[in-house]
Every structure is written in C-alpha cells, then in structure tokens.
Coordinates of C-alpha atoms in Angstrom, one line a residue:
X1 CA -42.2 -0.9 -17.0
X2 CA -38.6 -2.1 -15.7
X3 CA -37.5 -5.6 -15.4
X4 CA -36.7 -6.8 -12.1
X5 CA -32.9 -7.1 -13.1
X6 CA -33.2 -3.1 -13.9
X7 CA -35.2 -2.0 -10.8
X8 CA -32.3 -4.1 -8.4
X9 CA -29.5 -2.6 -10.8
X10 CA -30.7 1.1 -10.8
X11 CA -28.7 3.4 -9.5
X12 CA -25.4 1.9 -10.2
X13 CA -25.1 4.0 -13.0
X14 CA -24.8 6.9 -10.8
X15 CA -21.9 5.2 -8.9
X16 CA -19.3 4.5 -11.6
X17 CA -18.4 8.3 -12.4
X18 CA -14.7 9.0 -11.7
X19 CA -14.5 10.2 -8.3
X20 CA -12.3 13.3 -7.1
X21 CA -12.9 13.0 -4.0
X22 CA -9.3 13.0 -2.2
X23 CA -10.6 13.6 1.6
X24 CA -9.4 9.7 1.9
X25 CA -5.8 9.5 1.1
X26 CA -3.3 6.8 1.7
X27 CA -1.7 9.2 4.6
X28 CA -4.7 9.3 6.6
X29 CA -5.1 5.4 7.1
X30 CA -4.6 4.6 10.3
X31 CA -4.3 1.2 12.1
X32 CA -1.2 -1.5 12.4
X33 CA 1.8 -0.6 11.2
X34 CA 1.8 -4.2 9.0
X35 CA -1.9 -3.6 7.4
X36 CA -0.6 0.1 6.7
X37 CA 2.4 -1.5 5.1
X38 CA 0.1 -3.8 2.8
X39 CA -2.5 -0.6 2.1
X40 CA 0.7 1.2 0.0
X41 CA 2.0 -1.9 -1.7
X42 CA -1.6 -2.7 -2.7
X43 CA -2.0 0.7 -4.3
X44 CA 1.9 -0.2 -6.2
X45 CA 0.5 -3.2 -7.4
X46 CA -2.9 -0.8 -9.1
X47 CA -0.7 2.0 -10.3
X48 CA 2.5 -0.4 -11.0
X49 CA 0.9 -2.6 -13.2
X50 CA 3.5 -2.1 -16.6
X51 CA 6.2 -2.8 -14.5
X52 CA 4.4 -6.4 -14.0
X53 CA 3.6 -6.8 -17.6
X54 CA 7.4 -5.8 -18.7
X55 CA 8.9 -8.3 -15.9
X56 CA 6.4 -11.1 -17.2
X57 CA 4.0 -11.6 -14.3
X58 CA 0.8 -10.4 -13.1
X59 CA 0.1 -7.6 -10.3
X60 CA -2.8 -8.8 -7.6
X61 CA -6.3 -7.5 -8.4
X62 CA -8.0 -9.3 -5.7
X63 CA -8.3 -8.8 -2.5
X64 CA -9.9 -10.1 1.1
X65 CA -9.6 -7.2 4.2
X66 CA -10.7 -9.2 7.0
X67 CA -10.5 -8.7 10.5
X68 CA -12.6 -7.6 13.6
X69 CA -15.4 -4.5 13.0
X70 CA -13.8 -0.9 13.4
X71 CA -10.9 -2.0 11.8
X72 CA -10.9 -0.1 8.6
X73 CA -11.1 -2.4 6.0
X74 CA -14.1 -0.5 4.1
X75 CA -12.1 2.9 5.1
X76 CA -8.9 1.7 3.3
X77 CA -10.4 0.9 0.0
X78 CA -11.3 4.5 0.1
X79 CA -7.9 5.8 1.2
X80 CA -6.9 4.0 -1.7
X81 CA -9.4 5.2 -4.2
X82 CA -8.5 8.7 -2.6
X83 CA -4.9 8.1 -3.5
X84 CA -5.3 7.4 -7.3
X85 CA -7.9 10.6 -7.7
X86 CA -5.0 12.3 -5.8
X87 CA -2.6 11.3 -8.2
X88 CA -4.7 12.2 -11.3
X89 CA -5.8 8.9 -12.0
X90 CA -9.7 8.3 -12.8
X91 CA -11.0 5.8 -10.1
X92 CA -14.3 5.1 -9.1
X93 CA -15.3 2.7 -6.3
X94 CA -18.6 0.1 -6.8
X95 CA -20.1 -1.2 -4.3
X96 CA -22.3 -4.3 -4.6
X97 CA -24.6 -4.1 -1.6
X98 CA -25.6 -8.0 -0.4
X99 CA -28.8 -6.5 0.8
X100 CA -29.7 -4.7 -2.4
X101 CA -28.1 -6.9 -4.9
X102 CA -28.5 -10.3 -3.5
X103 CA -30.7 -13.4 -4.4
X104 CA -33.9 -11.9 -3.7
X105 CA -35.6 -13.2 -6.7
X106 CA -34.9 -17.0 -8.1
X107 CA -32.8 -17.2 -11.4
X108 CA -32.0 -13.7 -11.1
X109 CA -29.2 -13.4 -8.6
X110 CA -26.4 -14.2 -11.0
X111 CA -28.1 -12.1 -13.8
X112 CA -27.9 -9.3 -11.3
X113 CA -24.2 -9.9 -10.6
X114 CA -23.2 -10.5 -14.0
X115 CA -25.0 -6.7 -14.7
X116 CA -22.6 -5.1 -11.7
X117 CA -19.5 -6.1 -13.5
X118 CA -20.9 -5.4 -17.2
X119 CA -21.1 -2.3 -16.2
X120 CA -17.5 -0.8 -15.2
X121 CA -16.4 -3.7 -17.7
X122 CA -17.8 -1.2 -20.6
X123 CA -16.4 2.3 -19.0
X124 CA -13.0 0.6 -18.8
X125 CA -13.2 -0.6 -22.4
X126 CA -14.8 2.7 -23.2
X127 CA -12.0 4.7 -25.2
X128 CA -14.5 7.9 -25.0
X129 CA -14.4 7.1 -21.1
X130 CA -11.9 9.0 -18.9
X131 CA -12.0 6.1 -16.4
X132 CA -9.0 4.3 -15.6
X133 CA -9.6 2.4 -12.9
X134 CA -12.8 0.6 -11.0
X135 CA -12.3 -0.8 -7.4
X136 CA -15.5 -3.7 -6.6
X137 CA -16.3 -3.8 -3.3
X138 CA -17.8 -6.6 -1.7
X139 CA -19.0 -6.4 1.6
X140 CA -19.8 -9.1 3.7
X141 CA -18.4 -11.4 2.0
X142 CA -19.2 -14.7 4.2
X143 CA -22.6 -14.5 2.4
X144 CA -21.3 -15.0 -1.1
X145 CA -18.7 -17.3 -0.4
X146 CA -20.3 -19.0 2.7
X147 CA -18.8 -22.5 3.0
X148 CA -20.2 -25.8 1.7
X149 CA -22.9 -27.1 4.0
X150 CA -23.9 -24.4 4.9
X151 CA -27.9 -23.8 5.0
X152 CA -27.4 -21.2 2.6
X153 CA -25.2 -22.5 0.3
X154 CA -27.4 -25.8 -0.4
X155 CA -29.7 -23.1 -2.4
X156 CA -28.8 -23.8 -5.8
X157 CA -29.6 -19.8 -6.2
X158 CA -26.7 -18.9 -4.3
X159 CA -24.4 -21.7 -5.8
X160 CA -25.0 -19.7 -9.7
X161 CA -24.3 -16.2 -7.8
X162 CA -20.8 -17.7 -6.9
X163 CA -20.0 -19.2 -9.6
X164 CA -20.4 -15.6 -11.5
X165 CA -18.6 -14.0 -8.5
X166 CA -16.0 -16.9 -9.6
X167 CA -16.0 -15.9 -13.8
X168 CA -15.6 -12.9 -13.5
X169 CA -12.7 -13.0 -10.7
X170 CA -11.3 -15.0 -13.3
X171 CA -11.5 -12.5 -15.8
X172 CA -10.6 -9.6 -14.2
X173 CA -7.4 -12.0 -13.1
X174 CA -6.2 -12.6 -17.1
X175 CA -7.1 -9.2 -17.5
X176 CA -4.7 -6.2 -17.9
X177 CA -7.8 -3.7 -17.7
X178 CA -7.9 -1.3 -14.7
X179 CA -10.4 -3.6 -12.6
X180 CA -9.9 -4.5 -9.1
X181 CA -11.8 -6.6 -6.5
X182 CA -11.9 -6.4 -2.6
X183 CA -14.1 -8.7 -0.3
X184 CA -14.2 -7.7 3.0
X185 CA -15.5 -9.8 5.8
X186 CA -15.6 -10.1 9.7
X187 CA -16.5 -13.4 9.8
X188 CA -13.5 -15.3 7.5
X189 CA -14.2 -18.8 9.1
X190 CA -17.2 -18.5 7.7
X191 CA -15.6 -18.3 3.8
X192 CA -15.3 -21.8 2.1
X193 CA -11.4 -22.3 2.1
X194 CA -11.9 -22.8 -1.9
X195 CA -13.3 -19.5 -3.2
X196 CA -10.2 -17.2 -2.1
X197 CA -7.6 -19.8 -2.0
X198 CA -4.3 -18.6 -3.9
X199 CA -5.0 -18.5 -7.7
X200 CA -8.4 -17.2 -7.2
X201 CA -8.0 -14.6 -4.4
X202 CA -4.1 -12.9 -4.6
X203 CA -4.2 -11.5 -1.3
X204 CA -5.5 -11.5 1.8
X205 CA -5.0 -8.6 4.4
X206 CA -5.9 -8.9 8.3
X207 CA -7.2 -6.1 9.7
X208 CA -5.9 -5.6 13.5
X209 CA -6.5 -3.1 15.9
X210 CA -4.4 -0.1 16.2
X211 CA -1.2 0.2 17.7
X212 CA -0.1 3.1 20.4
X213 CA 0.8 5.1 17.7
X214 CA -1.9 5.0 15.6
X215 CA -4.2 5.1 19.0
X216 CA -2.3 8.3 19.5
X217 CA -3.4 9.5 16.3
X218 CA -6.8 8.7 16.6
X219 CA -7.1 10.4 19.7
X220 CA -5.2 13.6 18.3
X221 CA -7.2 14.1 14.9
X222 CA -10.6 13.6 16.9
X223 CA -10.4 16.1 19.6
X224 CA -8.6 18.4 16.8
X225 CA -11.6 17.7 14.6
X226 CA -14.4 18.4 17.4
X227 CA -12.4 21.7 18.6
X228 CA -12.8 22.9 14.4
X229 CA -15.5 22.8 13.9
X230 CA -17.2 24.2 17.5
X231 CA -17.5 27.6 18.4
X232 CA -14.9 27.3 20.8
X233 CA -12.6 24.2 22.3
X234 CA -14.7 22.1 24.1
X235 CA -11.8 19.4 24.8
X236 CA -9.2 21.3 26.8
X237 CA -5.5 20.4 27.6
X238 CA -5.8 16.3 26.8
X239 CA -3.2 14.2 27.5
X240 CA -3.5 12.0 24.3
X241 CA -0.6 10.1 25.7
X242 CA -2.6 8.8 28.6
X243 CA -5.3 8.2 26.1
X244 CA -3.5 6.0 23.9
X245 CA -1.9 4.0 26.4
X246 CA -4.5 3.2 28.4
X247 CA -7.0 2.6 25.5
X248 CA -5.2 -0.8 24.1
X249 CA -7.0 -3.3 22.2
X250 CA -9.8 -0.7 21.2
X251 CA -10.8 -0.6 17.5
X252 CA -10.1 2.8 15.3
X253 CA -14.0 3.7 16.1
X254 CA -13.7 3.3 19.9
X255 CA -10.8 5.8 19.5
X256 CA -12.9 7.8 16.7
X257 CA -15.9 8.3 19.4
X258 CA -14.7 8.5 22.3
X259 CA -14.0 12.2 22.3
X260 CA -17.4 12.8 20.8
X261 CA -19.2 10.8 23.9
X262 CA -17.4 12.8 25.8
X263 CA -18.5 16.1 24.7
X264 CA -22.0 14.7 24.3
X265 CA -22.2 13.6 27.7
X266 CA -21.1 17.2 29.0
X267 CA -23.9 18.3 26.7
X268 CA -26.9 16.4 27.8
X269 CA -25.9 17.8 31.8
X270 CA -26.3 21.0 30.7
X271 CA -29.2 20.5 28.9
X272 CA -30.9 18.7 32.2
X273 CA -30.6 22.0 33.6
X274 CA -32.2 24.2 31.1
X275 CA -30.2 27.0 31.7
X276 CA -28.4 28.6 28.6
X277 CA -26.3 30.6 31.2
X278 CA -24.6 27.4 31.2
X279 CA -23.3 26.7 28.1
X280 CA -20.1 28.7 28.3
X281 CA -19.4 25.8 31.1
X282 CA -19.7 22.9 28.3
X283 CA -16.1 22.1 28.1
X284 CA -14.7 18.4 28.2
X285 CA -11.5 18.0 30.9
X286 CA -9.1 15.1 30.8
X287 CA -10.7 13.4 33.0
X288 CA -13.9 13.1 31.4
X289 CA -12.4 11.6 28.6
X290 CA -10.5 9.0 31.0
X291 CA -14.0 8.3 32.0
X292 CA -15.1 7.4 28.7
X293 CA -12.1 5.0 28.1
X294 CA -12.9 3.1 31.3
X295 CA -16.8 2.9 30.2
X296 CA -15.4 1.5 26.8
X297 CA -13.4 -1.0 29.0
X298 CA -16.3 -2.4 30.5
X299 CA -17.9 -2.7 27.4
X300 CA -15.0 -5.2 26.4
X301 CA -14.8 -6.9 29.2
X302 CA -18.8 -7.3 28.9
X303 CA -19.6 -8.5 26.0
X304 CA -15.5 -10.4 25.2
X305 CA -15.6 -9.1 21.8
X306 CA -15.9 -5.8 21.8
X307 CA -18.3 -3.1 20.6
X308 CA -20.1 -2.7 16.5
X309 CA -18.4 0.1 15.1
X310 CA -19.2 1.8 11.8
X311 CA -16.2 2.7 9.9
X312 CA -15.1 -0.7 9.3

C-alpha cells in the first residue's frame, strides 16, 4: 500500500523528463517592454552561469513574478524553459501545486516538500541523466510565505513547510547545480517581507500589463491564430491599431480572448437560428470586435480590478 507521502508525491516523476517542447520561446513573450527586458537577462543569468563562477560571484537562481492575473508570469517561466530546449539544453519545468502538495496531512507537509526537491536534486546529480537544468515553480506563493500573523501562519504545520521552502532555497543558492526557483504570486502584500528579502530571494520581477505594442501583438497573433486554424477567415479586415489603442490597461488574456468572444458571439446568432444556410454568414467585422473591447471596459470599470484570466 503507498504511504501518504508517495500517494501526494505521485506523479512527479512523470514531470521531471527533459522537455522539448519549444512552442514557448523567449520571442513569443509578450507584455512590458521592462519585464521583457528582465525575462532575457533571467535566462543569461541560467545559461551564463561560468561566466559568474570565473568573475567570482554567483548568478540569481531565485525568482518572485508578481503582478496582477493575465500578466504572464506562469507563461514566461515557460518561454524560458522553451528557450533552453531551443538551445539544446535539457530543461524540465516542476511544478509544486499548493493544492496537491500542501499541508493536508499534519507532520507531513514538509516531508512532502523536502520529496519535490529530492527529486530533480538526484537527476541533476545524476551523471547517467541528460538533464541540465530544472526550473521549480511555485504558484501562489502568498500561501507558503504568508506573513506572520496571519491565521494560517500560526499553524505550526505551515511554519516546518517554510522553513524547508527556506533550506532548500538556501541550497540551491550555494549551489552551482542547474536548479532554479520561481514564486509567483498576485497577492505580494500578502508575502512576509522576510522570506524573499535580498539574500534569500535574488530577484523580484513585476508583472505589468501590456504596452501598445505588445497590445498590438496580441491582437495580431489572435485573429491570425483563429483565421488558421478555421475553414475560412472569420475575422475580416481588422484594424489592430484601433484595437490596441483603445484596449489600454487590459491584461495579455483580455487581449488573447477578445477575438475568440467575438467569433463566438457571431456563432451562438447563427445557431439561434437553426439554419445551416447561414453559416457562410459567420464572419466577425471590425466592429464586432470594437464591441467586445467596450464590453471588456465595463467589466473594468465594474468590478475596479479587472477580470480572472488564465494564462497568468
């Protein structure tokens, strides 16, 4: 029968083969021009890292994306990852889910964490291993490293999770294996100042929202995408200008759907008619998608924070 510590672990086994995947790439990141800036000299700093060793200092290996959702903090980790497989250098990217991973049984939490690094630990050290790198993801990280006070923090649970979380940041600090850790959170004012102050974390990246250009971007490679892959273009003669200029302050997933709701919308008329004689007809104008925009507007101005996206 498996232990508890095996049945919460299982599976990350499967995770921590080199990935090839190079669909992500540095190139496609999209967002401000200063977190695209930090992206490439984060990837330096992982492929760089002789260059540190010769000049007597260390590169970073830790990292906190944080910023509103639909940002792309989750999406550049995997740009980044793409760019080392692209490169020809064995990465894989391991993700410890709060949810799945957490402190859900007592005296067990930091056993379970401990087990998450062991395991790309051992594949780095590995010299039958091709694997050169391993990228830790943490996810919300405002629940590990909640601050002090906190309801959740007085379990003293949580407080032996951290201090793992802490060790092992340590290590992987003195370290000059291949191992690299990213916390990502929306909520940093909910981090206790301590766990990623300078020493511990070595740097920290805000995540804005995307500037005209990238907006511009966005609105280009959606509509592209949508037109590929249908039979036919169903987004005729945009003017992604207009588009990106009158779409400012939206996140990279407002500008991602957009198009999509568009097209969906057109859909669901047509289908309220039941007439397949109609579906030649299922094509999106410009104005349709100005629609859409002013509909996400609204949303803003609801709600004063904007909407959940999912590619953050």
């Amino acid at each position: 029968m498996e232990t508890k510590v095996q049945e919460q672990t299982k599976g990350i086994e499967r995770t921590i083969s080199p990935s090839k995947d190079t669909s992500c790439v540095l190139s496609d990141f999209l967002g401000n021009e200063n977190t695209k800036k930090e992206m490439h000299e984060i990837y330096l700093q992982i492929v760089g890292g002789k260059i540190f060793k010769y000049a007597g200092v260390k590169p970073d290996k830790s990292f906190m994306f944080y910023g509103e959702n639909g940002t792309g903090k989750t999406f550049g980790v995997k740009c980044i990852g793409g760019e080392l497989a692209k490169e020809g250098i064995p990465t894989t990217i391991m993700n410890y889910e709060i949810g799945r991973f957490g402190t859900a049984y007592i005296n067990l939490g930091s056993v379970i964490m401990q087990n998450f690094f062991d395991k790309g630990r051992k594949l780095i050290e590995n010299k039958n291993s091709e694997l050169k790198k391993v990228l830790y993801v943490f996810d919300e990280a405002e629940v590990l490293m909640g601050k002090r006070g906190n309801e959740r923090n007085g379990h003293r649970e949580d407080d032996k999770v951290l201090d793992t979380l802490m060790l092992n940041l340590q290590r992987i600090s003195d370290s000059d294996e291949g191992e690299y850790l990213f916390f990502m959170t929306n909520k940093i004012d909910l981090i206790d100042e301590a766990s990623i102050r300078s020493g511990r974390v070595d740097r920290k990246v805000k995540f804005e929202k995307p500037d005209f250009e990238a907006r511009y971007i966005l609105f280009q490679r959606a509509i592209q995408d949508i037109n590929k892959r249908a039979i036919y273009s169903p987004i005729r003669k945009p003017d992604i200008e207009q588009l990106a200029k009158y779409s400012e302050g939206f996140n990279c997933v407002d500008c991602v759907e957009i198009p999509a709701r568009a097209v969906k919308k057109r859909a669901n008329e047509i289908l309220m008619e039941r007439n397949d004689k109609l579906i030649p007809s299922l094509y999106v104008n410009h104005k349709r998608l100005l629609d859409e925009v002013e509909k996400q507007k609204m949303v803003y101005l609801r709600t004063k924070k904007g909407r959940i996206g999912f590619l953050d």
